Structures are given as C-alpha cells and as structure tokens.
Coordinates of C-alpha atoms in Angstrom, one line a residue:
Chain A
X1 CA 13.2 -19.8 -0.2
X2 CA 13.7 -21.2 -3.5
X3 CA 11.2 -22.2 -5.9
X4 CA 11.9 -25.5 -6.1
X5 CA 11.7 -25.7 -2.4
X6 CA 8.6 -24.3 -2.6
X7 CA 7.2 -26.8 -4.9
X8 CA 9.0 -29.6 -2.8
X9 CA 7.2 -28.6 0.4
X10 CA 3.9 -28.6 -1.8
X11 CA 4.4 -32.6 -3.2
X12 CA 5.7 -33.1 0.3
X13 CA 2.4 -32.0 2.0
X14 CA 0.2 -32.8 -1.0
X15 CA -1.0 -29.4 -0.2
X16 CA -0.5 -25.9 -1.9
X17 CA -2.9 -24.3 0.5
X18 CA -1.6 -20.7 2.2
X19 CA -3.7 -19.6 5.3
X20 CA -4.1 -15.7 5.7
X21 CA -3.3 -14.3 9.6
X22 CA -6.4 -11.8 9.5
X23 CA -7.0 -11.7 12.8
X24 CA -9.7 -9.3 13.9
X25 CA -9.6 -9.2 17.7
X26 CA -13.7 -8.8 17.5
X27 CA -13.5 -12.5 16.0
X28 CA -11.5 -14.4 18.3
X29 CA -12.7 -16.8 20.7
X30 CA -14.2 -14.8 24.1
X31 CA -11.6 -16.7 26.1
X32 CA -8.6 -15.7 24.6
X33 CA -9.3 -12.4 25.9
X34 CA -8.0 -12.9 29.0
X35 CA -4.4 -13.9 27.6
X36 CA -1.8 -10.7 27.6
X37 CA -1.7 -11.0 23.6
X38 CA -5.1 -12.6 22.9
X39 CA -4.2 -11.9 18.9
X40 CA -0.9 -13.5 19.4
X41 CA -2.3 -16.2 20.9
X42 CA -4.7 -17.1 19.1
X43 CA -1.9 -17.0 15.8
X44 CA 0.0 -19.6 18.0
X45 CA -3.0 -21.8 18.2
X46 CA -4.4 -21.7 14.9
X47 CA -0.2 -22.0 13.4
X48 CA 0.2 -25.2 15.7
X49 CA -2.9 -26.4 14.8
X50 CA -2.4 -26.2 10.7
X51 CA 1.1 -25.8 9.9
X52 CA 1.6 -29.4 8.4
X53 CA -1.2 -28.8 5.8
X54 CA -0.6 -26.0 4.5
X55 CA 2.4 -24.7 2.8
X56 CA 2.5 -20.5 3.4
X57 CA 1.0 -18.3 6.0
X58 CA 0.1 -14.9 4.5
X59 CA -0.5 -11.6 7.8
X60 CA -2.8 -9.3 6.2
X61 CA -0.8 -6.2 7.6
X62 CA -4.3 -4.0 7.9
X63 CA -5.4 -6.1 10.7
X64 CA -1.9 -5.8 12.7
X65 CA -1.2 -2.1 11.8
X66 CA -5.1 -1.3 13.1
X67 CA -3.5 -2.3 16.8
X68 CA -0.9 0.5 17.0
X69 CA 2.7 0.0 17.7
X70 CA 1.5 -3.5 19.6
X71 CA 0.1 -4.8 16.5
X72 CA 3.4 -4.6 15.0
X73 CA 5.2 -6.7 17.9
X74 CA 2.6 -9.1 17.9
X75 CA 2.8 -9.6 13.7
X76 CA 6.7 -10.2 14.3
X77 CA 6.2 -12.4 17.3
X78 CA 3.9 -14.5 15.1
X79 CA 6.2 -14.8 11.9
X80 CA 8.8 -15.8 14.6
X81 CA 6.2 -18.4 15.6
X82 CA 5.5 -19.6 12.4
X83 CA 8.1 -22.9 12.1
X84 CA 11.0 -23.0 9.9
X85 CA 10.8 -24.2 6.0
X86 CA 6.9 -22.3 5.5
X87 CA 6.8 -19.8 3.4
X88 CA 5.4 -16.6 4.6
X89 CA 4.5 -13.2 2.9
X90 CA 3.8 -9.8 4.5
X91 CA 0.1 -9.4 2.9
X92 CA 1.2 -5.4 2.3
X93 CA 0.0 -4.4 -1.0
X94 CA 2.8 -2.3 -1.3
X95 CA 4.3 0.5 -4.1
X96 CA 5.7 3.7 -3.5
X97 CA 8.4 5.7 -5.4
X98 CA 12.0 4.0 -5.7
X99 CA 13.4 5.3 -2.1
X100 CA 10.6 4.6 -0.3
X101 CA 10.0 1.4 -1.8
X102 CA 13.6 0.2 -0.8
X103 CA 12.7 1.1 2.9
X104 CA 9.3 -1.1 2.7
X105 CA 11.4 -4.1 1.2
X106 CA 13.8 -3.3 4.2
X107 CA 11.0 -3.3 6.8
X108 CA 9.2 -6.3 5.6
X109 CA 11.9 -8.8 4.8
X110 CA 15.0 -7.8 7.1
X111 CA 13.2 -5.9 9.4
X112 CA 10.4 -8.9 9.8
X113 CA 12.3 -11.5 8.0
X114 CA 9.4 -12.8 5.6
X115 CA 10.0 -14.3 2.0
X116 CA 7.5 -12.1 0.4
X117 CA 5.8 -9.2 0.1
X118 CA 2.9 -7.9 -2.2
X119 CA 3.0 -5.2 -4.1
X120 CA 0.4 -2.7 -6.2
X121 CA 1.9 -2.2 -10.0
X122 CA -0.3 1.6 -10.3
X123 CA 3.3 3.2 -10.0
X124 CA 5.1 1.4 -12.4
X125 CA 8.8 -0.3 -12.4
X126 CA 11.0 2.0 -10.0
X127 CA 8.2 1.9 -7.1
X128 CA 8.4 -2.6 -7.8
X129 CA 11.9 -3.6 -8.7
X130 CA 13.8 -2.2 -5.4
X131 CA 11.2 -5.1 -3.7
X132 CA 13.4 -7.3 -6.6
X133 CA 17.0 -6.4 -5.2
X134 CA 16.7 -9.2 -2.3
X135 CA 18.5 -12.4 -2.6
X136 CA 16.1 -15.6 -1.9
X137 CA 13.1 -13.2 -1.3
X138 CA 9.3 -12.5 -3.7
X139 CA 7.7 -9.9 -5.1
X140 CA 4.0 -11.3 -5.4
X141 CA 2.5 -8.3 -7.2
X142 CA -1.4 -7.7 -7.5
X143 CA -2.6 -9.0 -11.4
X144 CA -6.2 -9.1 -11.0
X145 CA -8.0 -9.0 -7.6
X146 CA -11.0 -10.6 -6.2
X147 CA -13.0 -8.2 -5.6
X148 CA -15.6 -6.4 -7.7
X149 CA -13.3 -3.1 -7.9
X150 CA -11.5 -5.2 -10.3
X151 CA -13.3 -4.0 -12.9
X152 CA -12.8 -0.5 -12.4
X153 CA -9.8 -0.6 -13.9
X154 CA -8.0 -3.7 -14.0
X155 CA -10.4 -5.1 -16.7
X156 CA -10.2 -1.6 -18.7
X157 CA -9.5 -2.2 -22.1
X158 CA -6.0 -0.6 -24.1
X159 CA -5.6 0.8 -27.5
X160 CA -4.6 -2.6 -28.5
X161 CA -7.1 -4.6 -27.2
X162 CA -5.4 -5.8 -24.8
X163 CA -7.0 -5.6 -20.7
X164 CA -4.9 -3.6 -18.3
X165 CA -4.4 -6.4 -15.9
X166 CA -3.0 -8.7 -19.2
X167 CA -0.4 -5.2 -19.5
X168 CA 0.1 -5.2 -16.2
X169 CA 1.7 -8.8 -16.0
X170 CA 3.3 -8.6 -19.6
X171 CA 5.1 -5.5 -18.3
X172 CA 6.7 -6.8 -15.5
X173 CA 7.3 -10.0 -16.7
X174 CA 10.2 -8.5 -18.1
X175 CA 11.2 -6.9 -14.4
X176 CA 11.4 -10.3 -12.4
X177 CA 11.9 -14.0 -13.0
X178 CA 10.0 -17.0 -12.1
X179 CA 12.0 -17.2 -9.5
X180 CA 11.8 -14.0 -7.7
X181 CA 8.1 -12.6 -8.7
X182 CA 4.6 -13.9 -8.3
X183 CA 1.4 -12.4 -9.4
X184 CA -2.0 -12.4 -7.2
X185 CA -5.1 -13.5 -9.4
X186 CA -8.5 -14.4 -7.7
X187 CA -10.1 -17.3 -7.6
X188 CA -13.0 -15.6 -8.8
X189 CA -11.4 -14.5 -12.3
X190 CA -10.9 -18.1 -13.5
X191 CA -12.1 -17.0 -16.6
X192 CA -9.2 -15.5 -16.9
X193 CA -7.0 -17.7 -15.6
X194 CA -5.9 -19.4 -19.1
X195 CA -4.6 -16.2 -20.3
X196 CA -2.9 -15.2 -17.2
X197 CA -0.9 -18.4 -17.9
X198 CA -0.2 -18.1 -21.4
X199 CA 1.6 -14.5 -19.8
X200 CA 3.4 -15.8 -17.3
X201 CA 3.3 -20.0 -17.4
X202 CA 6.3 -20.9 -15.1
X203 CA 5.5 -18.2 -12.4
X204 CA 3.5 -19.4 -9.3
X205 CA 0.5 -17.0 -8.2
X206 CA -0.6 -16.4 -5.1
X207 CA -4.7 -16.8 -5.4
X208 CA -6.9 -15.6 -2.8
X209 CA -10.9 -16.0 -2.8
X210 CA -11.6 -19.2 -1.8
X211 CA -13.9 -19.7 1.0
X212 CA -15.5 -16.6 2.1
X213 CA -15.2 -15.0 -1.1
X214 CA -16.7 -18.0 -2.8
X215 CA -13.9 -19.0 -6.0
X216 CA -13.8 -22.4 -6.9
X217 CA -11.0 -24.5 -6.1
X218 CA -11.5 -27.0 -8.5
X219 CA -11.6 -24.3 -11.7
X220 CA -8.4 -22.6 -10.3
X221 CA -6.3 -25.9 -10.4
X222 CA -7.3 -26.7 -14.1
X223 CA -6.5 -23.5 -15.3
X224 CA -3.7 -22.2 -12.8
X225 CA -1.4 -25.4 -12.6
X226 CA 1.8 -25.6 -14.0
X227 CA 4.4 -28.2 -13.8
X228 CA 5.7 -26.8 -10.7
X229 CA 2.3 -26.4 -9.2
X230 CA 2.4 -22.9 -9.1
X231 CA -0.2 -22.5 -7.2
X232 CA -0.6 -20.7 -3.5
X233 CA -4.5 -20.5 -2.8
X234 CA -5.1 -18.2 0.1
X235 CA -7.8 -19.4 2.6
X236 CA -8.4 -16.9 5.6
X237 CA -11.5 -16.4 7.1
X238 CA -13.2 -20.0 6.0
X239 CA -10.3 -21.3 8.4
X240 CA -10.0 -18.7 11.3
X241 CA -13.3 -18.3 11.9
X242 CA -14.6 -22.4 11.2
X243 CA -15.2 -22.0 15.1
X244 CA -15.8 -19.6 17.7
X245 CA -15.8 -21.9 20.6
X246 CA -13.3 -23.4 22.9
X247 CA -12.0 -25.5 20.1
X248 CA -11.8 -23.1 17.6
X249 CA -8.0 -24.4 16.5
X250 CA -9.5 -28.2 15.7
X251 CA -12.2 -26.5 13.9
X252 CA -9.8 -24.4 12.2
X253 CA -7.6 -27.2 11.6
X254 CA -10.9 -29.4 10.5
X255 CA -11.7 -26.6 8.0
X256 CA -7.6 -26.9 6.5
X257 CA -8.0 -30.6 5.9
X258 CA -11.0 -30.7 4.4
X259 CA -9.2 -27.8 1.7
X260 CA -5.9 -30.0 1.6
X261 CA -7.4 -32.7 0.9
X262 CA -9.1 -31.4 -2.1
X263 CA -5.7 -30.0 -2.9
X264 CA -4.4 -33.5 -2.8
X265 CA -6.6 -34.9 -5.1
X266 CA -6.1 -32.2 -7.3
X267 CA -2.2 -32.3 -7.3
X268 CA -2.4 -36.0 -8.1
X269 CA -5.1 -35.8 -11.1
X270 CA -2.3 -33.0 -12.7
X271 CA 0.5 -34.7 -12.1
X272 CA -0.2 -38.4 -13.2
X273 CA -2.0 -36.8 -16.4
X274 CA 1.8 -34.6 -16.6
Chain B
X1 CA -10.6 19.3 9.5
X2 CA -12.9 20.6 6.7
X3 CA -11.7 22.1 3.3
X4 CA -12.8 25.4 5.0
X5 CA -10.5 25.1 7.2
X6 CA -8.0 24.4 5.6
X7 CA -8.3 26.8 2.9
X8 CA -8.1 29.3 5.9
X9 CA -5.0 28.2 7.1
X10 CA -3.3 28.7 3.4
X11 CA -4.2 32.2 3.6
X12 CA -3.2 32.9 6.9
X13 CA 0.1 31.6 6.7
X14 CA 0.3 33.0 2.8
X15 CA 1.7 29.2 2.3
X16 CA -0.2 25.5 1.0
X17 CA 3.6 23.9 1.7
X18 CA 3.3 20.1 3.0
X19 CA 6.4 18.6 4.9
X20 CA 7.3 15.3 4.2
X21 CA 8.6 13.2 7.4
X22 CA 10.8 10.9 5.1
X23 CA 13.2 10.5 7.9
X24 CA 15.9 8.7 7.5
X25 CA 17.9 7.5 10.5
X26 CA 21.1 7.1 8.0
X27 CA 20.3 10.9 7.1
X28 CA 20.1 12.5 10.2
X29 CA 22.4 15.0 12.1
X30 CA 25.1 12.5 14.2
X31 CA 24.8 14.7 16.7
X32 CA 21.3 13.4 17.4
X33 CA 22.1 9.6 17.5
X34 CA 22.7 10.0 21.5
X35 CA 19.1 10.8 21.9
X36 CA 16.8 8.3 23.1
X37 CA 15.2 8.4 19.9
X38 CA 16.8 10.1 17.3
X39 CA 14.2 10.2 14.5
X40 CA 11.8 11.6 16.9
X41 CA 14.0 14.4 18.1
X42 CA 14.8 15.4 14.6
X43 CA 11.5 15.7 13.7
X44 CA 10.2 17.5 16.7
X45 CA 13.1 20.0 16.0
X46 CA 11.7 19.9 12.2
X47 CA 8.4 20.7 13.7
X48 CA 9.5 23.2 16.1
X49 CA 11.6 25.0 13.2
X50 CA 9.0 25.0 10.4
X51 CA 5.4 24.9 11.7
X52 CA 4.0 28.5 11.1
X53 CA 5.6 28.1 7.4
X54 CA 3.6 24.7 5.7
X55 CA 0.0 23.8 6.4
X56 CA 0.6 20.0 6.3
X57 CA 2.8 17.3 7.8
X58 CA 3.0 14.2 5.6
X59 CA 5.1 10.8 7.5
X60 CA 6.0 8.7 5.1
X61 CA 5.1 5.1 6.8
X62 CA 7.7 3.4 4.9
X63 CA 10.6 5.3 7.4
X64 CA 8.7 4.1 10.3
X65 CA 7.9 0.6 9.4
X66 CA 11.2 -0.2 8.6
X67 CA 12.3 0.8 12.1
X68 CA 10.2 -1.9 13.1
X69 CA 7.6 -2.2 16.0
X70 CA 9.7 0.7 17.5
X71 CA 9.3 2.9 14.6
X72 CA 4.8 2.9 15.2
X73 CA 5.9 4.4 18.5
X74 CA 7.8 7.1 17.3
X75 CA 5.3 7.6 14.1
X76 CA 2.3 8.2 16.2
X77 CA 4.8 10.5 18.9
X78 CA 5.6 12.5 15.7
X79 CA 1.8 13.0 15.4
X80 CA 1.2 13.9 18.4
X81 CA 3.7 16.4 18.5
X82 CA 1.9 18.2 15.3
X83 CA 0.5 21.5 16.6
X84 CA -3.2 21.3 17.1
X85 CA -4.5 22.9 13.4
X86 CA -2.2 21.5 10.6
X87 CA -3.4 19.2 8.1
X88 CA -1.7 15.5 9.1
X89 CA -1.4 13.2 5.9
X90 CA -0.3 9.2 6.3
X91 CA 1.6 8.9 3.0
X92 CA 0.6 5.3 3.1
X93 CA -0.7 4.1 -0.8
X94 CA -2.7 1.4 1.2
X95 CA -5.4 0.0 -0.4
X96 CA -7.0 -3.6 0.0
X97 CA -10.5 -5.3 -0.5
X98 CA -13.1 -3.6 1.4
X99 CA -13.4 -5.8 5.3
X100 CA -9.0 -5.0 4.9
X101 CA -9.5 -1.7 3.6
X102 CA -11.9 -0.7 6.8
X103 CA -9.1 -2.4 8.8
X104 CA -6.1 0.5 7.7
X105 CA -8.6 3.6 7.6
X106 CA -9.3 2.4 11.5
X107 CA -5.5 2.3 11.8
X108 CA -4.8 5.8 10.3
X109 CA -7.5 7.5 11.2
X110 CA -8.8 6.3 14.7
X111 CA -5.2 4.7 15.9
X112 CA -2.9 7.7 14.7
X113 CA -5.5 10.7 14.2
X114 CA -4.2 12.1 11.1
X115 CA -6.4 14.4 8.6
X116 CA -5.6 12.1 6.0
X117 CA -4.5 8.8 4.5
X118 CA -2.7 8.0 0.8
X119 CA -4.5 5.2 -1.0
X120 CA -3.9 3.2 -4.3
X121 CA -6.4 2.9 -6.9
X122 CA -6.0 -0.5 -8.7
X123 CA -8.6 -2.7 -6.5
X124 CA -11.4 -0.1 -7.7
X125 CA -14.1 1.3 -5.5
X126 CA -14.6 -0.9 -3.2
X127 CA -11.0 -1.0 -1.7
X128 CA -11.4 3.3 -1.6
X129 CA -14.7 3.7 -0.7
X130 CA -14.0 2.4 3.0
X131 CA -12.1 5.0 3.3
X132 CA -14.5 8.0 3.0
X133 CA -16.9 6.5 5.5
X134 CA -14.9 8.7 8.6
X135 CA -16.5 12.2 9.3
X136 CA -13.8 14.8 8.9
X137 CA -11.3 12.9 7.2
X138 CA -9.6 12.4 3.8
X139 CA -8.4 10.3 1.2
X140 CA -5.7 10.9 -1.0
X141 CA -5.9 8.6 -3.7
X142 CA -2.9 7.8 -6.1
X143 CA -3.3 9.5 -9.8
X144 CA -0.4 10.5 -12.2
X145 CA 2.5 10.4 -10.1
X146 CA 6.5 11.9 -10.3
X147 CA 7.7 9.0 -10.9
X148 CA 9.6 7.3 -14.0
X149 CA 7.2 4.0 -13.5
X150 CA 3.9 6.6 -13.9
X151 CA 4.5 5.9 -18.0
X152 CA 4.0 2.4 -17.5
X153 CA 0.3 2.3 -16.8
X154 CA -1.5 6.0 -15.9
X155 CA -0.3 7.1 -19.5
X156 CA -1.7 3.9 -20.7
X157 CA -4.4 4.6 -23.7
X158 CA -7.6 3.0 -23.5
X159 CA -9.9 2.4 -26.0
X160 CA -11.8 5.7 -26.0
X161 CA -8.6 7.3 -26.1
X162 CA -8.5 8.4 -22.6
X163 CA -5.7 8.2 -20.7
X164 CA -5.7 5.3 -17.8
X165 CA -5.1 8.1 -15.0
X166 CA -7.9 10.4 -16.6
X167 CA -10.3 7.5 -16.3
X168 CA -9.0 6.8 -12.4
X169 CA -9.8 10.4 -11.4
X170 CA -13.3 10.5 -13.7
X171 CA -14.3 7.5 -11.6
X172 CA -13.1 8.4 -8.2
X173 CA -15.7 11.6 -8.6
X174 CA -18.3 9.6 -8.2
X175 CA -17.0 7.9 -5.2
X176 CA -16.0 10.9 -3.0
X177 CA -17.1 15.2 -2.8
X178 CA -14.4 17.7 -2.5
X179 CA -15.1 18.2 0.9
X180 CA -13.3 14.3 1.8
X181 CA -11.0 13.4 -1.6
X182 CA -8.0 15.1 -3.1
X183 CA -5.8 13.6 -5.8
X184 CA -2.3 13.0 -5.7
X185 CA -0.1 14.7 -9.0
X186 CA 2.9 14.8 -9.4
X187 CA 4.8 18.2 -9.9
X188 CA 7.0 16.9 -12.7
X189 CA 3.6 16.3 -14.6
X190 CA 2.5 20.0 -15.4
X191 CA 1.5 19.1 -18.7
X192 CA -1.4 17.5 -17.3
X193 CA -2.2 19.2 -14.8
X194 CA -4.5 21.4 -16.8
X195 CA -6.4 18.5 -18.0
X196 CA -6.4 17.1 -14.0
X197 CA -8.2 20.5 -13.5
X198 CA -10.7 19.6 -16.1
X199 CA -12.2 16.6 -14.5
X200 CA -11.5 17.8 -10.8
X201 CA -12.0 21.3 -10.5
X202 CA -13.0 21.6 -6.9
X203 CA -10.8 18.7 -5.6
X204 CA -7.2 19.5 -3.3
X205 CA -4.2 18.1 -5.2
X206 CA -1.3 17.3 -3.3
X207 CA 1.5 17.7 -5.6
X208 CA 5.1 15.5 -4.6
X209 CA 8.2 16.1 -6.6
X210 CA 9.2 20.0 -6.2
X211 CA 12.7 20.1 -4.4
X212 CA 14.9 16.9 -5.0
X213 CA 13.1 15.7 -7.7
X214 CA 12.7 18.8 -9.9
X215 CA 9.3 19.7 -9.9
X216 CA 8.8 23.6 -10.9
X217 CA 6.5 25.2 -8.6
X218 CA 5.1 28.0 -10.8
X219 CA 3.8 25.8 -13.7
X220 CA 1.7 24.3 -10.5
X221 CA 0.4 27.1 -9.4
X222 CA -0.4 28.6 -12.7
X223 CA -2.1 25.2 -13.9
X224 CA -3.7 23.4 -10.6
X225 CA -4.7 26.7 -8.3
X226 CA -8.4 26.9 -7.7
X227 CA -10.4 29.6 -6.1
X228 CA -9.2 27.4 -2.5
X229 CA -5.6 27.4 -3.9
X230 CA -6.5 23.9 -4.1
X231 CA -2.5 22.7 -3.8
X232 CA -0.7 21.4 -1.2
X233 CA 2.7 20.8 -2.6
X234 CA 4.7 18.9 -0.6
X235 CA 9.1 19.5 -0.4
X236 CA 10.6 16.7 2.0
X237 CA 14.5 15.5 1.2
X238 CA 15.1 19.7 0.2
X239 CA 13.9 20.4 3.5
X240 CA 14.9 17.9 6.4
X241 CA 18.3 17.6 4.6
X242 CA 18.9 21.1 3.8
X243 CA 21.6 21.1 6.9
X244 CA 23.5 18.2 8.3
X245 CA 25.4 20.1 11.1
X246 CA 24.0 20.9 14.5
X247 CA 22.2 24.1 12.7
X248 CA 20.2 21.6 11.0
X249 CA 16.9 22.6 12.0
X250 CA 17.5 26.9 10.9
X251 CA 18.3 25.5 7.7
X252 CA 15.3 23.7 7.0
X253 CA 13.5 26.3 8.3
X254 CA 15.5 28.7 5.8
X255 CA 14.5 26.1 3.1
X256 CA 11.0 25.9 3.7
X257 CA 10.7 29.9 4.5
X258 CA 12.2 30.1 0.7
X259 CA 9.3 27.7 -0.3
X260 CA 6.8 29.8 1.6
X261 CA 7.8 33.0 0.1
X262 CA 7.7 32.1 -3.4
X263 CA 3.9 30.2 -2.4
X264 CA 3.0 33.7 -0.8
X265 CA 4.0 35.6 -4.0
X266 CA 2.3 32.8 -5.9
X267 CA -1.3 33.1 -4.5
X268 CA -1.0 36.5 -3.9
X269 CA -0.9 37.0 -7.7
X270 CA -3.8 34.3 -7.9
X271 CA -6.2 35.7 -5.6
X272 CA -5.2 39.3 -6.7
X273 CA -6.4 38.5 -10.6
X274 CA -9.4 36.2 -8.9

C-alpha cells in the first residue's frame, strides 16, 4: 500500500484509528470456547464488527506465537480475514543481523503477506534496511515507546545533547523514505511529539497508548499531524475487551466509534485550519 | 538448567561451543529435499553428528518463521530432538512492553522448553524483566553485537562519557543475577570485551561471529573467560555448511570437533594458570 492510499482510506473513513489483534485466549468471551479456533473466531467477529472505522489492524505476534505452531495458522487465517484495502502490520518488534533479518522480512510479508512490520533500531542499519528491500511494503521502526522502560535508554542523553531516541530517528531517516518507513512513538511521550516531527515531518507514525495505557488523543493529533495525517493511533485492549459478554463485537465496535469519532473531529479541525 | 550445570557440562566435554540452527532450506544438501521435512532431517543429522562436541543448541526463529506455520512444527521437533542435558537458546531478540513481553517468555519457555530466550534492550526494564520471572531459565539480552549496524547506537557516547552498550549492561545488573542473565557480545568486538568483563564479571556471554564472520576465538577466551569459562561461543554457517554432499553431516561434525579442540586447548590453559 501506498502512502497516499493510506491517507485516502483515512479522509475516506474520517478515521486514522489501527486496532491491535492481542488476543489472549484467557480474555475472550466464555462462549467462544466451544468454537474449533475460539481465537480465530473471535478475530473474525471483532474484524467484521470494526473494519469500516478503522484504517489498519496491527497482530501483536507474542500473543499468536504463545499458541505454538496453531497460533501461527490462526494469525495467517486472520490477516486473510482481514478485508482487502486495510493496512495491516505484523506487530514483531523485529532486528536481527543482515541475513537473518532478510528471512524475518520474508516470513512476515511474503510469507503472511502483511504491509508492515516493526522493527527494534539496538542493531543498527544492516539488521533494518533488508526490512527496506520490499516493493509497496513498511518498515515501522520503534522511536520512543510507551512504556516506562523508555527511559532506560531511549531518553539517555548523547555527547551532543542530543536524546538517543531523537539519534535513533535522525539516523535512519537517512535509511528509508516517507514512503517506505514509519516510526512508533507513544501516545504517552506527547511531550516529545513536536520534536519527533521536526525529525521526520512527512513520515506517518504508528502511536500506540491510547486507551489502556492512558495517552491522550487529543495532544497526539496537535502535535503528531501532518498534512497527510500521518497518524496511525493503535487501540487494543480498550476495544477487544469493551465487553466480555455475548455481545462483546457491538461493544467492541461501540468502543471504535466512540475513538473514530473523536478522530473525525480531529481530522476536520486540522484540515480546515490546513 | 542452572549455571552449575552448565559449567559442568563445559568441562566435561572440554568444549563451551553453541550451534546455531540457522537453517536454510535453499542451503541444505538436495539430497534431503525428498524428506518429509527436509529442515528437520538436516538438523537431526546435525544433532546426531555434533552433540557430544557443543554444550548449546541455538535455532534461529527467523529460519522457522519464514517457513511459515509449518516451520513452528519443525522448530519445536528440532527441540525436541536436543538430547536431554544441552543448553537450548531461542535466538529470538524479542522484546515488547511488559503484558506482550510475558506473552513470548510463555511462548519460548513453556510452549518450546528451551533453557533460554534472546531479548532486545531498547524498551528498558520492563519489557526484560518478564522474562526472568521463570525458575530455571534465561535471558540473553542484546549488548554490543558483530554487526556493522552495532556503531550506530551501542558505541554511542553519552554524556558521562560512557558508552550506550556499557550503560545497557550496567543497568541490566540490577535487573537479573548470574544465575538467570548472560549478555550477548559479539566475537568481532574483543576490544571490549575486557571492559564487558568489568561490569559483568560473573555473567555467561554468548559470543556470535567466530566462523563466517571472522571472529578470533583466542582474543575471546583470553579476554571474556571467567572462573565458569563463562563463554559460550556460538559457530553456525561454518558448521551446518561445512559440507554440501551426502557427507554433509561428518563434515560439520569435523568442523565443530576442530572448534572443540581448539576450546579444549583454550580452557585447559585457563583453568591450568586458575
């Protein structure tokens, strides 16, 4: 997928909203447990139940690979259930040494056909750029994280001032274009938001947080936009879990509007002020 | 398996070699493709050729997942296959926020079995620390590796003049004993090895890069050996590949019993000056 299809599925759907596939099989509803792939099933539901508002789906690979060899058939029967034109990245945090990293970019977008990947930067430019060498398909490569590990290093401060994560995305600016690399930044780092975007203003970011983790939507959009958008704001658990009960997909798909809506609003404030 | 333990198998088999399973289905004798599953066979006759020679096993997961669902089966097969007693390592440079985090050390530990699991540092503690929660088991975690790209960030210089993977390892003391963390360093680094000694006396290293990439095993030994060796050094491409005929597996085995000897005359002379 393009970027400019990207950002014309976002004005199309008013919505820049990217729901993350963590399905813990201790979570799902009790009566999906009867179904011969309650996991898979319960993907289906919540993917028919949300896929006109948001724009990306984003499998968090732990929660597949924890299944065994099963987990893996059911994460590549759901990205084959996930409909045409969504964007959908293999939530893989990623990096290894140039080989090894051309077999992971095999596995996850030829292999299981997604558009992206993420990837860790700790090894440098030969364990990222084999992700780079595939035509129409994303590096989305972790900037500054969510989580409070994020200042164990990522904050650390350089010989020249300058933070690790702020080196980390000058660095590989130079390794991938707007078109071909994103960068993860957490919706709970909105302080730092206005920098990441005076490094890198075109590229979109893939921002998880929201929700469970407690970032603000609100803050993300005024400092994050770009005139592309360039936003994807992860939602998982806030969504997957909304309810536990028969009708967990219209809760989930309750929980979704109520976030695209916001994202609405916020996509029309930016753009009649652009 | 306890540090013990594994310090007891080094000197029984006068060896600290660790095998990397980096197999390659485009790599491996044609001879095999007949079998039912060809990356399986080759590394059972890997096994069968080499297991009283290294201490350690180490799959990469990046061969495997690109095989798809299908290549989980024959990863946790391989694993199974292990003799009962050698060290299993999942070279698998997860690491996530801490609910995801818990998800994978499920997945390598409980799922697959193996001794130990490969993790990245640059989410902090809180993506490791889930990790060392499992009795008997080990992380590896990421700190100057072989690789070109280690210059781009763990050579970094912070502000108190420290290098960035100095700080990583300084951290991660606090987070894990000996006895359930080693440190991955690469065997083209020997210059800093000495210095990796300094902050982590006690600690295992395992040390990629002799073999195909270059790595000189007697500046390891002289520099990283601690009064439990305190090495494994893994050899993978040198080894699997050292054949491509039907007498593939004899000459790994001759490739690894090369390894071995030059390890036995290597600790010998440690443990004699001890």
């Amino acid at each position: 997928m393009t970027r400019e299809q990207l950002f014309a599925q976002i004005q199309q759907k008013r919505s820049f909203l990217c729901i993350g596939l963590d399905t813990d099989p201790a979570k799902i509803p009790a009566h999906l447990h009867s179904a011969a792939d309650p996991v898979l099933e319960f993907n289906r539901q919540i993917i028919d139940a949300t896929h006109d508002l948001c724009v990306a789906y984003k499998p968090n690979l732990a929660f597949y690979e924890s299944l065994g060899p099963k987990g893996w058939e059911t994460l590549a029967q759901t990205l084959d259930y996930i409909p045409e034109g969504l964007f959908t990245i293999a939530d893989a945090k990623r990096g290894d040494i140039g080989n090894t990293s051309s077999m992971y970019a095999k596995a996850f977008f030829e292999t299981l056909g997604c558009d992206a990947v993420t990837v860790a930067p700790y090894m440098g430019e030969d364990s990222v750029t084999p992700f780079l060498n595939f035509e129409g398909k994303w590096v989305i490569m972790l900037a500054l994280t969510s989580n409070a590990g994020s200042l164990n290093f990522q904050m650390l401060e350089l010989q020249n001032r300058e933070l690790l994560f702020e080196k980390v995305i000058r660095t590989a600016q130079k390794w991938g274009s707007a078109d071909q690399l994103m960068y993860v930044v957490g919706a709970t780092q909105t302080t730092h938001l206005r920098k990441v975007r005076e490094l890198a203003p075109d590229h979109f970011l893939l921002v998880p947080g929201i929700g469970a983790q407690g970032g603000d939507l609100e803050a993300v959009a005024r400092f994050g936009m770009n005139r592309q958008c360039g936003l994807l704001v992860n939602a998982s658990r806030s969504i997957l879990y909304a309810g536990r009960g028969k009708d967990f997909a219209q809760q989930a798909r309750a929980a979704a509007q109520q976030v695209q809506q916001q994202m609405a609003e916020l996509l029309e404030r930016h753009f009649s002020q652009a």
